[in-house]
Coordinates of C-alpha atoms in Angstrom, one line a residue:
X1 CA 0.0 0.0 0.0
X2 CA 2.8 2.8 1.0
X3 CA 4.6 2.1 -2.0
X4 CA 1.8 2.3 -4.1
X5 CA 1.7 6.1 -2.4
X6 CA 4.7 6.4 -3.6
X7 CA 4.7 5.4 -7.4
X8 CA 1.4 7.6 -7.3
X9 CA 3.3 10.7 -6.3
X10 CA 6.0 9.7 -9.1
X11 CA 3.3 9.3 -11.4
X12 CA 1.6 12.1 -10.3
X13 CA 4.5 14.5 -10.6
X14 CA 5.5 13.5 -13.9
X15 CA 2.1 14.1 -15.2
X16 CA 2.1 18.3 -14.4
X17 CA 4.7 19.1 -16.7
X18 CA 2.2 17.3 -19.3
X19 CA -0.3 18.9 -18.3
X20 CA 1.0 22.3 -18.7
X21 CA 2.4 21.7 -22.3
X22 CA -1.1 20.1 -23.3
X23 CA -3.0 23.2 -21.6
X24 CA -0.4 25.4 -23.6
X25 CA -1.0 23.7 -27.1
X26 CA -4.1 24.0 -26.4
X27 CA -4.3 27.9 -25.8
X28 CA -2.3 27.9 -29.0
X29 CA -5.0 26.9 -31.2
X30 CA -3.3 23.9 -32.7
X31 CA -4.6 21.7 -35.6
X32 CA -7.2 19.3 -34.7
X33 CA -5.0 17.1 -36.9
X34 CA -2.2 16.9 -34.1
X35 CA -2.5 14.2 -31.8
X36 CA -1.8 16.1 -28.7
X37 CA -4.6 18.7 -29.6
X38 CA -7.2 16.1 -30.1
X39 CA -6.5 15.1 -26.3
X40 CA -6.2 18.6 -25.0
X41 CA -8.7 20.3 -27.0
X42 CA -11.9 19.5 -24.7
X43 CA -10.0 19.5 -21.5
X44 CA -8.8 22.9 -22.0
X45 CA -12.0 24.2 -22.1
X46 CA -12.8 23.1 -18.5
X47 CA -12.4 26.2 -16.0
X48 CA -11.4 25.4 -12.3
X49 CA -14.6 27.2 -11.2
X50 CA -16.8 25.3 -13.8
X51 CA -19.2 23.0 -11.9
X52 CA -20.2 21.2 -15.0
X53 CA -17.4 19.2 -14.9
X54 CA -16.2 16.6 -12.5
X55 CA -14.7 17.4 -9.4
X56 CA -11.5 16.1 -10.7
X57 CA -11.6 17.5 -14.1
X58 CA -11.7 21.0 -12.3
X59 CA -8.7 19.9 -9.6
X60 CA -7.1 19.1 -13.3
X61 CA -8.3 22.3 -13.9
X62 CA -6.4 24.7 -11.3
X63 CA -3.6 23.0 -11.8
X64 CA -3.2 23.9 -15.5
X65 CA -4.3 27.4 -14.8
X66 CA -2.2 28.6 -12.0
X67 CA 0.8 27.3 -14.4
X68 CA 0.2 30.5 -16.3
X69 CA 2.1 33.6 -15.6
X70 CA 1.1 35.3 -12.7
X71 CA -0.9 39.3 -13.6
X72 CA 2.1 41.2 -12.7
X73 CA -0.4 44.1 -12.2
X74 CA -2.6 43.1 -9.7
X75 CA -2.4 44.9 -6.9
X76 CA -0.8 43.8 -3.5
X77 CA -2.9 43.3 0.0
X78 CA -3.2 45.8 2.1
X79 CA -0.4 45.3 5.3
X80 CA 0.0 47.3 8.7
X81 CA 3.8 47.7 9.0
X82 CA 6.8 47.5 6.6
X83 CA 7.0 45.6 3.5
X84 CA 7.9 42.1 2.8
X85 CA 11.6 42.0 3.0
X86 CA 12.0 39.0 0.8
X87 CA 9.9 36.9 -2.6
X88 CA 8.2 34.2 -1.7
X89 CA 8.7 32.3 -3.6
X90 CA 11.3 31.2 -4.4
X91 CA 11.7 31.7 -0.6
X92 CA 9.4 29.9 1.5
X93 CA 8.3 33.3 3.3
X94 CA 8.0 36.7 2.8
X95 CA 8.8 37.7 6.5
X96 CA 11.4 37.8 8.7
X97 CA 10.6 35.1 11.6
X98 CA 8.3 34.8 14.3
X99 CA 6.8 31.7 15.4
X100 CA 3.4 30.5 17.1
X101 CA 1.2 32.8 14.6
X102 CA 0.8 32.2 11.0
X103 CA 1.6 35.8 10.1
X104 CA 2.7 38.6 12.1
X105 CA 0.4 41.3 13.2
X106 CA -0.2 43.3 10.4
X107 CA 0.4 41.1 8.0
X108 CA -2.4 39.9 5.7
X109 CA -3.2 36.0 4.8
X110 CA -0.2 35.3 2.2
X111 CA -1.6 32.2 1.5
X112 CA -2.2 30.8 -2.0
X113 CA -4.9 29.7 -3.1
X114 CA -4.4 26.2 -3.8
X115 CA -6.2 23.3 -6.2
X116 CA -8.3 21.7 -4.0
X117 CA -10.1 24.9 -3.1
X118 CA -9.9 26.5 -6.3
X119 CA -11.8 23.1 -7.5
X120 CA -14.4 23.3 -5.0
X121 CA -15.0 27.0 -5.1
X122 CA -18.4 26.6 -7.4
X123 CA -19.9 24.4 -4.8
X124 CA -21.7 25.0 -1.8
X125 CA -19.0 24.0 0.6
X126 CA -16.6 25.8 -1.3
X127 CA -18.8 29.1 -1.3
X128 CA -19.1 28.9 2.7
X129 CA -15.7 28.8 3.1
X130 CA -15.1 31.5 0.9
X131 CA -17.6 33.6 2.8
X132 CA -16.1 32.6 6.3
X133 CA -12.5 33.0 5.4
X134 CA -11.9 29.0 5.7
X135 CA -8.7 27.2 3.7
X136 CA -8.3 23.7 2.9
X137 CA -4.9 22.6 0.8
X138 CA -1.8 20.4 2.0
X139 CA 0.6 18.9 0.2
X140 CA 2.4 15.5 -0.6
X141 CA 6.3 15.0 -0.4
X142 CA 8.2 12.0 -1.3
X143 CA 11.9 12.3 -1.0
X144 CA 14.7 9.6 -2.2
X145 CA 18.5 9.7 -0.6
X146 CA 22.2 8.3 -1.5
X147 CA 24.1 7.9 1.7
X148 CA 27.1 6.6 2.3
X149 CA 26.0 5.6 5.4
X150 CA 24.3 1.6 5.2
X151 CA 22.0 0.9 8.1
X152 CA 21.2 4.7 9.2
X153 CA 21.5 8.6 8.6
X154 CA 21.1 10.1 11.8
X155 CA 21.1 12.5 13.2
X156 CA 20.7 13.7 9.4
X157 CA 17.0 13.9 9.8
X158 CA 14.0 14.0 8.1
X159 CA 15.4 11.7 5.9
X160 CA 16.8 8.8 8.3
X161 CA 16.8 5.6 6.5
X162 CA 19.4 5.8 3.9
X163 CA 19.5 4.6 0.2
X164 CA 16.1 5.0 -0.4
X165 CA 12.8 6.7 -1.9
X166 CA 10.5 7.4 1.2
X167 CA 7.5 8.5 2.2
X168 CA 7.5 12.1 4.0
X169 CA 4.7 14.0 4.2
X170 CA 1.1 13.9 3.5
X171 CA -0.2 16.9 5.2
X172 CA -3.7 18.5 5.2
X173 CA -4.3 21.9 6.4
X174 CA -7.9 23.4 7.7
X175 CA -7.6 27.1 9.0
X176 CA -8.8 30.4 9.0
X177 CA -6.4 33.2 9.5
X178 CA -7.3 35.9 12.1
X179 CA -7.5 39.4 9.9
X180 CA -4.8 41.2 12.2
X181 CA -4.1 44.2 9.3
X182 CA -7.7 46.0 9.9
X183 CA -8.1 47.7 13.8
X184 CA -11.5 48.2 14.0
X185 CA -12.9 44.5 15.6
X186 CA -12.0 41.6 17.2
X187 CA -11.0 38.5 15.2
X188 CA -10.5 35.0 15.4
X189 CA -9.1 31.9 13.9
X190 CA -8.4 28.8 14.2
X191 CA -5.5 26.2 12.9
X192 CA -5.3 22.2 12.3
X193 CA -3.4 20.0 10.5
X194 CA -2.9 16.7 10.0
X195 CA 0.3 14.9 9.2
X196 CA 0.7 11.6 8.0
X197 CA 4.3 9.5 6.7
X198 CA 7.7 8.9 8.3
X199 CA 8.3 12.3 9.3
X200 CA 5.8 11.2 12.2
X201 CA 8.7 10.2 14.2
X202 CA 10.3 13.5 14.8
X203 CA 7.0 15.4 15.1
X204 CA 5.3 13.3 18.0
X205 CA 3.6 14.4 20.9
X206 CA 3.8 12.3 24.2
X207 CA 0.0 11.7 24.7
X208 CA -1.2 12.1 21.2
X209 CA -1.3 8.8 19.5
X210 CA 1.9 8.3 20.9
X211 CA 1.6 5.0 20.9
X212 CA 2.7 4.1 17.4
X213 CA 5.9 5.2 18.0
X214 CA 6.5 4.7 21.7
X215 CA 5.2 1.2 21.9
X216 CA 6.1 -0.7 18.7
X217 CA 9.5 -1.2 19.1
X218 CA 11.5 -1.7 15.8
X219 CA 15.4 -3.1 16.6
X220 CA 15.6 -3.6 12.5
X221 CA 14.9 -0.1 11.8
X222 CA 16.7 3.2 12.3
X223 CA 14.1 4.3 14.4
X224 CA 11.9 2.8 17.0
X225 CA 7.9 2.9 16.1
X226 CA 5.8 2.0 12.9
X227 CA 7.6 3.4 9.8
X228 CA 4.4 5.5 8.8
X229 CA 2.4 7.4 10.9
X230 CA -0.3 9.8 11.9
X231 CA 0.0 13.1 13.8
X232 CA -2.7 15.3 14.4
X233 CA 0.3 17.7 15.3
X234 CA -1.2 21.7 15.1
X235 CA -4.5 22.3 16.5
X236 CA -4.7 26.0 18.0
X237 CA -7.3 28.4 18.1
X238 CA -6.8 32.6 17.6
X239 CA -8.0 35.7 19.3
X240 CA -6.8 38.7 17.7
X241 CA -7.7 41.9 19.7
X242 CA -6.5 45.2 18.1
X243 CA -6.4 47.4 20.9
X244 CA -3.3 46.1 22.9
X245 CA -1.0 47.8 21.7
X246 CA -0.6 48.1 18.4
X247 CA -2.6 43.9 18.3
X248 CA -2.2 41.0 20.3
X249 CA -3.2 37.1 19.3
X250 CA -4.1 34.9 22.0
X251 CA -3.2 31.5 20.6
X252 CA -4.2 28.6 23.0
X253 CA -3.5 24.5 21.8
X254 CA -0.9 22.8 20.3
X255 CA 1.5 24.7 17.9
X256 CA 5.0 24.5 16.7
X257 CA 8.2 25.7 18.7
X258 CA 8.8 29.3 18.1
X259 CA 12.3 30.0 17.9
X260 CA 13.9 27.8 15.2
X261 CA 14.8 29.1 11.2
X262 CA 13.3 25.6 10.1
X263 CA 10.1 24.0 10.8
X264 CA 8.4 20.6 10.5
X265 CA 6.6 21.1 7.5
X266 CA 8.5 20.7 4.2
X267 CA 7.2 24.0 2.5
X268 CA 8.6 26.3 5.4
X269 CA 12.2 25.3 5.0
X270 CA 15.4 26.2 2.7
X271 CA 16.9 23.1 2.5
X272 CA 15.1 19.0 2.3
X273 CA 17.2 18.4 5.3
X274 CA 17.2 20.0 8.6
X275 CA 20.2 21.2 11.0
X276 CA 21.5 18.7 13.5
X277 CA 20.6 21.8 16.1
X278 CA 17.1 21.6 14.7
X279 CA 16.8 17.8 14.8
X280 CA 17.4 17.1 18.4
X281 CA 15.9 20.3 20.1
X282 CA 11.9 20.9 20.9
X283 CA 9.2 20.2 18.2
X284 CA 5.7 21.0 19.7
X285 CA 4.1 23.1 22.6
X286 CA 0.8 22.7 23.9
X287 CA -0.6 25.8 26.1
X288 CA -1.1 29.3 25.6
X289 CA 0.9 32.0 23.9
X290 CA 0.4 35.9 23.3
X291 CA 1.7 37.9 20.6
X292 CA 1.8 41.2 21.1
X293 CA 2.9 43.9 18.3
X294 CA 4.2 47.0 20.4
X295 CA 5.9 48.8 16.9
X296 CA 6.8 48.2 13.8
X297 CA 9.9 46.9 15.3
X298 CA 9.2 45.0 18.4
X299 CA 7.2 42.4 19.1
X300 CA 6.8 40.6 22.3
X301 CA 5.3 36.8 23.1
X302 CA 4.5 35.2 26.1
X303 CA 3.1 32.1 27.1
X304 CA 2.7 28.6 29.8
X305 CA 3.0 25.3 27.7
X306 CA 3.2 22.0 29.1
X307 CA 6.6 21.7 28.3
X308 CA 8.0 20.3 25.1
X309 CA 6.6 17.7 22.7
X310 CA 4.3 16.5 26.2
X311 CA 0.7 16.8 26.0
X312 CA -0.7 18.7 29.6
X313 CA -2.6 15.7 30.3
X314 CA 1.0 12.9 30.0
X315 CA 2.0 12.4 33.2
X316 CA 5.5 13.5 31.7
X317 CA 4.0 17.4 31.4
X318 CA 5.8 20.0 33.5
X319 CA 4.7 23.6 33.5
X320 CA 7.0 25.6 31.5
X321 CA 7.4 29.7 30.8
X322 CA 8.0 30.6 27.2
X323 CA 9.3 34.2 26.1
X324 CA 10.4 35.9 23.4
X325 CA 10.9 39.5 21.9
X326 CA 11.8 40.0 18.2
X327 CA 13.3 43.1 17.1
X328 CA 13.5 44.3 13.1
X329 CA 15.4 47.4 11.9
X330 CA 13.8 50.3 10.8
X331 CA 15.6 49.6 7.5
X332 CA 14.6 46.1 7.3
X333 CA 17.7 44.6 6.7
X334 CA 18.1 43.0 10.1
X335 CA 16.5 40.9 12.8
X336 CA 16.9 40.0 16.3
X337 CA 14.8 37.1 17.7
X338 CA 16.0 36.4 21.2
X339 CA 13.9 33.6 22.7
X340 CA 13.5 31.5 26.3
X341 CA 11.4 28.5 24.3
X342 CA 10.6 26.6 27.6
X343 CA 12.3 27.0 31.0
X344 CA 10.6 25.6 34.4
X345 CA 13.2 23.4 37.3
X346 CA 12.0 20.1 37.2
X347 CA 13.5 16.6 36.3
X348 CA 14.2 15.7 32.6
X349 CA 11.2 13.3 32.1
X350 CA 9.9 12.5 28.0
X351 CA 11.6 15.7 26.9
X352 CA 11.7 17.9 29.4
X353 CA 14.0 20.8 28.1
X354 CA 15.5 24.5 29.7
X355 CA 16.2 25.8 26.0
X356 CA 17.8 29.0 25.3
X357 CA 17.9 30.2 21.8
X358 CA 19.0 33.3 19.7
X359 CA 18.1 34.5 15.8
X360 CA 20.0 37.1 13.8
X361 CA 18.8 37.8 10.5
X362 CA 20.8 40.3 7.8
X363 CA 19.9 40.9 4.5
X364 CA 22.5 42.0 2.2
X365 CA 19.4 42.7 -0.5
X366 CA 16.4 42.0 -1.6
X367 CA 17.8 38.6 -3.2
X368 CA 20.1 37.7 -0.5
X369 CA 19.8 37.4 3.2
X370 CA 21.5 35.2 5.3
X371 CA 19.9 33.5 9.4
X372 CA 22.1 32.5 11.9
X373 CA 20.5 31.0 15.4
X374 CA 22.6 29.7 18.3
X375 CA 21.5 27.9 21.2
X376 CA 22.2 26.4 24.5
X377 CA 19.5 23.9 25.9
X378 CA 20.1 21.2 28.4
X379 CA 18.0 18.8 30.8
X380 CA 18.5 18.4 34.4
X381 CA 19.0 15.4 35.8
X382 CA 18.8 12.7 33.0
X383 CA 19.7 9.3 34.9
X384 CA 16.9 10.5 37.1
X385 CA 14.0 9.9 34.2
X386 CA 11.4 8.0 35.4
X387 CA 9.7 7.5 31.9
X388 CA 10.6 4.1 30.1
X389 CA 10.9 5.8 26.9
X390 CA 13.9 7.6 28.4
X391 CA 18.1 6.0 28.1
X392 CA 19.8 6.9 31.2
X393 CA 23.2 6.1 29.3
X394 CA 24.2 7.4 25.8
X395 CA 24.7 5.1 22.8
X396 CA 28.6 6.2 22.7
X397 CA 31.5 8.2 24.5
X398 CA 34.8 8.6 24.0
X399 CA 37.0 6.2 25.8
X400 CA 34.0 3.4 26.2
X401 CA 32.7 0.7 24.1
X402 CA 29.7 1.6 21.5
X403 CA 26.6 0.7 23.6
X404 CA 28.9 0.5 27.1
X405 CA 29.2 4.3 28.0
X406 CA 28.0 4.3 32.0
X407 CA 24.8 6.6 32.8
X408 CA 24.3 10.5 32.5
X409 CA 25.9 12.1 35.6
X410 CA 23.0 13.8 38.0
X411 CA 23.0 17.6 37.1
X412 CA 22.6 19.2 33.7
X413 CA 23.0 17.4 30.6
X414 CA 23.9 20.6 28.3
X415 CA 24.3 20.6 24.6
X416 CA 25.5 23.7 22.3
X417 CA 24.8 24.3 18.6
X418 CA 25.1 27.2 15.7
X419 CA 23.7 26.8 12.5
X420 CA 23.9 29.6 9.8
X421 CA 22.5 29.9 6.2
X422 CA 23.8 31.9 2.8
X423 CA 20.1 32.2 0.9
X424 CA 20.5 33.2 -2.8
X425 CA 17.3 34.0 -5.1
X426 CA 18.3 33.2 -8.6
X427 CA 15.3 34.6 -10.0
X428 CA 11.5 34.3 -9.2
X429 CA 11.9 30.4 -9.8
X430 CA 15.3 29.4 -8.3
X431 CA 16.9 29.8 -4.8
X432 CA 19.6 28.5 -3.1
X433 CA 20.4 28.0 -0.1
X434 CA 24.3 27.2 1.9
X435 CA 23.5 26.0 5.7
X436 CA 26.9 25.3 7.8
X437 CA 26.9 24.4 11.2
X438 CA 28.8 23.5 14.2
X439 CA 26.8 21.3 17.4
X440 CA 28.6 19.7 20.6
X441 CA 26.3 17.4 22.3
X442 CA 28.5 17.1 25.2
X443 CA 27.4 14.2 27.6
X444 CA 25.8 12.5 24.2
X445 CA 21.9 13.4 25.7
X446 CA 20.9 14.8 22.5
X447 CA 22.0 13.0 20.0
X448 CA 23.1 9.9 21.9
X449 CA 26.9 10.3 20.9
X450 CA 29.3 12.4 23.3
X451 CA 30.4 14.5 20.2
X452 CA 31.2 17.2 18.5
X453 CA 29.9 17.6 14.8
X454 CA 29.9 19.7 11.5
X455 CA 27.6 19.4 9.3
X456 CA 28.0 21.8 5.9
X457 CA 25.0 21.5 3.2
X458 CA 24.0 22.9 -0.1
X459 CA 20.4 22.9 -1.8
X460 CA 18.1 24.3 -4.4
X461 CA 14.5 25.2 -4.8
X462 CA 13.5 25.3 -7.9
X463 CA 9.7 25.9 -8.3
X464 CA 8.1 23.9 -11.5
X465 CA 4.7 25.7 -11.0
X466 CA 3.2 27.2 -7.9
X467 CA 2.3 24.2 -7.0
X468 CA 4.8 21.7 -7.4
X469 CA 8.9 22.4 -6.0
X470 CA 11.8 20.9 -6.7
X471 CA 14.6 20.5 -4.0
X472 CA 18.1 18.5 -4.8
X473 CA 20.6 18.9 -2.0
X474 CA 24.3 18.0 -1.0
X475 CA 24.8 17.2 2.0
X476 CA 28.7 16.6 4.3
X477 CA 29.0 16.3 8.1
X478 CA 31.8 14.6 10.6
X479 CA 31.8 13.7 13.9
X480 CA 35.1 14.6 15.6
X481 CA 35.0 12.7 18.9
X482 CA 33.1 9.2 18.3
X483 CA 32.5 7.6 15.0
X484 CA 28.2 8.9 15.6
X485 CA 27.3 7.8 12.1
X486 CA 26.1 5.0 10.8
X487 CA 25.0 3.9 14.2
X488 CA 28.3 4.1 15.8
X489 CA 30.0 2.7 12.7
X490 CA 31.6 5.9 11.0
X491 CA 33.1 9.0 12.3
X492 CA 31.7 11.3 8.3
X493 CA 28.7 10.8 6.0
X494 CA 28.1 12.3 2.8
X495 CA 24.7 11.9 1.0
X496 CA 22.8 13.1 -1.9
X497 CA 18.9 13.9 -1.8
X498 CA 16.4 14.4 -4.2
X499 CA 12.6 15.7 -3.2
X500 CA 9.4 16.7 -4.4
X501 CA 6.6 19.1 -2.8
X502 CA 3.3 19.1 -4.8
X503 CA 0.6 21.7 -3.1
X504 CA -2.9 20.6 -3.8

């Protein structure tokens, strides 16, 4: 069945370019004589918005039409604060970071409009929506890796079984986005997606279904759990009032981390592959979190979570604080994003972490910027853990045996990482992106090897359609103080990767 998923996304993706150049012979009235115009001929006269025709004949439909070149005069949503500083695409945002909101305050919904509700907007569902400001789209993203590694890739993550195609991401996306430009009314929103594949692994929440990957132990695969999952992993509703300051969003349920450049979902991130920093630190909050625009330039956020990647009602749940300010220049060009993403004194338990994290952004112009974030985050007291998902040893030190260093020492367990990327627009297509980093996990509690790494990377976006990206990447790192690769095996590992992301 899952590789039937897959060959479908193959198929699937080496249909669009297909259907492009049939909608474009098409458009350019070609003789009924041709062979290709026979075939396009009727389907080019089907309109996304046509209820006439099949549901999928209109999904067909979208797809063809948002291949055509975008009205380079239509005129740009209104915004409360300074411009965009970047493209998007062939970046995959507009804005300089801030996390736990969709867009900043002031911002207005940037979001596409995708096939799926292009294809439903003549019906009656797709008309409610519409009226109430609701989106429905995801995508699907299959990846496929060289590795010189044999058995696994970590902590190379998402892609962690090497010398393979795989399964990602199947994600779908309900929301509605508060309207946080206008100052006049309250507002509200809400936010839920759905994520199925292998990238379930990383994403988990301790006390939502869980259990697929905590209790199905797998000693043949890289990673403990089923190898394809479900995680019901953002569901978070908005209150946008407008006279707090300048707007604040009260955002209360589960949502992503705040601090990091990447993020879980493939569409928010530079590169296929994520940062070893970015890998092993926190993934999901659950609790409340403000965001508060005080100026054009500062923004503050606030919140209580249960602490990371631990649902409030897992026993493993500690309170945790959460704080953050960002700062942009008045001429846009720079960023600070200093952030406290969980803190609270108690015992390391599922993932209990004190994490410490700073941004800088710079951009040199409008087509190249470069993000650099640094951390400190550690655990207190790991050979204390109570939880049976929890090691109280590494896998390797220096000086023991793989699989024979003794326990974590009582105290804190700290690890250290920097991680900085070179991001080059090409043209409105085309980006690339250069992401160097240094980590030192330095009791092994991260990562399970008492290391220091280096990991040095080099990808490309390149977008087909609006719809459907490209990503091939190159990817070095080294382990300097255990052979960590490879499961203990090799001390480098070099791999090549290859995905897809096709937006429905």
């Amino acid at each position: 069945m899952l590789c039937k998923k897959v060959i479908s996304s193959a198929v699937l993706f080496a249909m669009l370019p297909i259907g492009q150049l049939m909608a474009t012979t098409a458009e350019s009235g070609s003789s009924t004589s041709d062979p290709q115009s026979v075939i396009s001929a009727p389907v080019a006269h089907v309109a996304s918005n046509d209820c006439s025709a099949g549901f999928l004949s209109r999904l067909a439909a979208a797809y063809r039409e948002d291949a055509q070149p975008a009205d380079p005069n239509a005129p740009a949503a209104k915004r409360r604060g300074m411009d965009s500083p970047f493209s998007s695409p062939p970046f995959p945002s507009a804005e300089w970071q801030l996390g736990g909101v969709d867009f900043p305050i002031g911002v207005p919904d940037e979001n596409s409009q995708y096939p799926l509700e292009k294809a439903l907007s003549c019906t009656a569902v797709g008309s409610w929506m519409q009226k109430n400001r609701i989106e429905m789209y995801g995508w699907i993203n299959p990846s496929m890796n060289l590795s010189s590694s044999s058995f696994t890739n970590y902590p190379l993550s998402y892609a962690t079984r090497p010398n393979r195609v795989e399964f990602d991401q199947a994600l779908f996306r309900i929301q509605r986005v508060p309207d946080t430009v206008q100052t006049d009314h309250i507002d509200w929103g809400f936010h839920f997606d759905d994520l199925y594949g292998y990238d379930y692994h990383y994403t988990t929440m301790k006390g939502v279904t869980s259990d697929q990957l905590l209790n199905n132990p797998a000693p043949s695969q890289p990673l403990n759990g089923k190898i394809y999952g479900n995680d019901p992993m953002i569901a978070y509703v908005d209150l946008y009032i407008p006279w707090v300051a300048q707007g604040m969003v009260i955002t209360a349920g589960r949502y992503l981390s705040l601090p990091d450049i990447e993020a879980q979902f493939s569409p928010n991130n530079y590169l296929l592959t994520h940062s070893i920093l970015y890998t092993v630190d926190a993934y999901t909050n659950m609790g409340v979190i403000t965001t508060t625009k005080l100026s054009d330039q500062w923004t503050l956020q606030l919140g209580v979570h249960g602490g990371d990647d631990s649902a409030i009602w897992d026993s493993t749940s500690r309170l945790s604080a959460q704080a953050c300010v960002r700062w942009v220049s008045k001429s846009n060009n720079d960023m600070l994003y200093p952030c406290v993403e969980s803190y609270n004194r108690s015992n390391q338990t599922y993932n209990n972490l004190q994490e410490f994290v700073l941004t800088w952004g710079h951009r040199f112009s409008p087509n190249v910027h470069m993000l650099t974030e640094a951390y400190h985050i550690y655990v207190r007291n790991q050979s204390l853990a109570t939880d049976p998902s929890q090691s109280h040893a590494p896998v390797g030190e220096p000086g023991y045996p793989l699989g024979e260093a003794p326990n974590f020492p009582l105290g804190n367990n700290p690890a250290y990482g920097i991680v900085n990327y070179l991001n080059i627009e090409l043209n409105p297509t085309n980006m690339v992106s250069i992401r160097n980093e240094f980590y030192n996990d330095v009791q092994g509690q991260r990562t399970g090897f008492a290391t220091r790494y280096s990991s040095h990377t080099i990808g490309m976006t390149h977008w087909v359609s609006p719809d459907l990206e490209i990503r091939p990447e190159l990817r070095y790192e080294r382990a300097y103080d255990f052979p960590a690769y490879d499961g203990g095996r090799k001390n480098y590992q070099a791999t090549a990767l290859l995905d897809a992301i096709l937006h429905y």
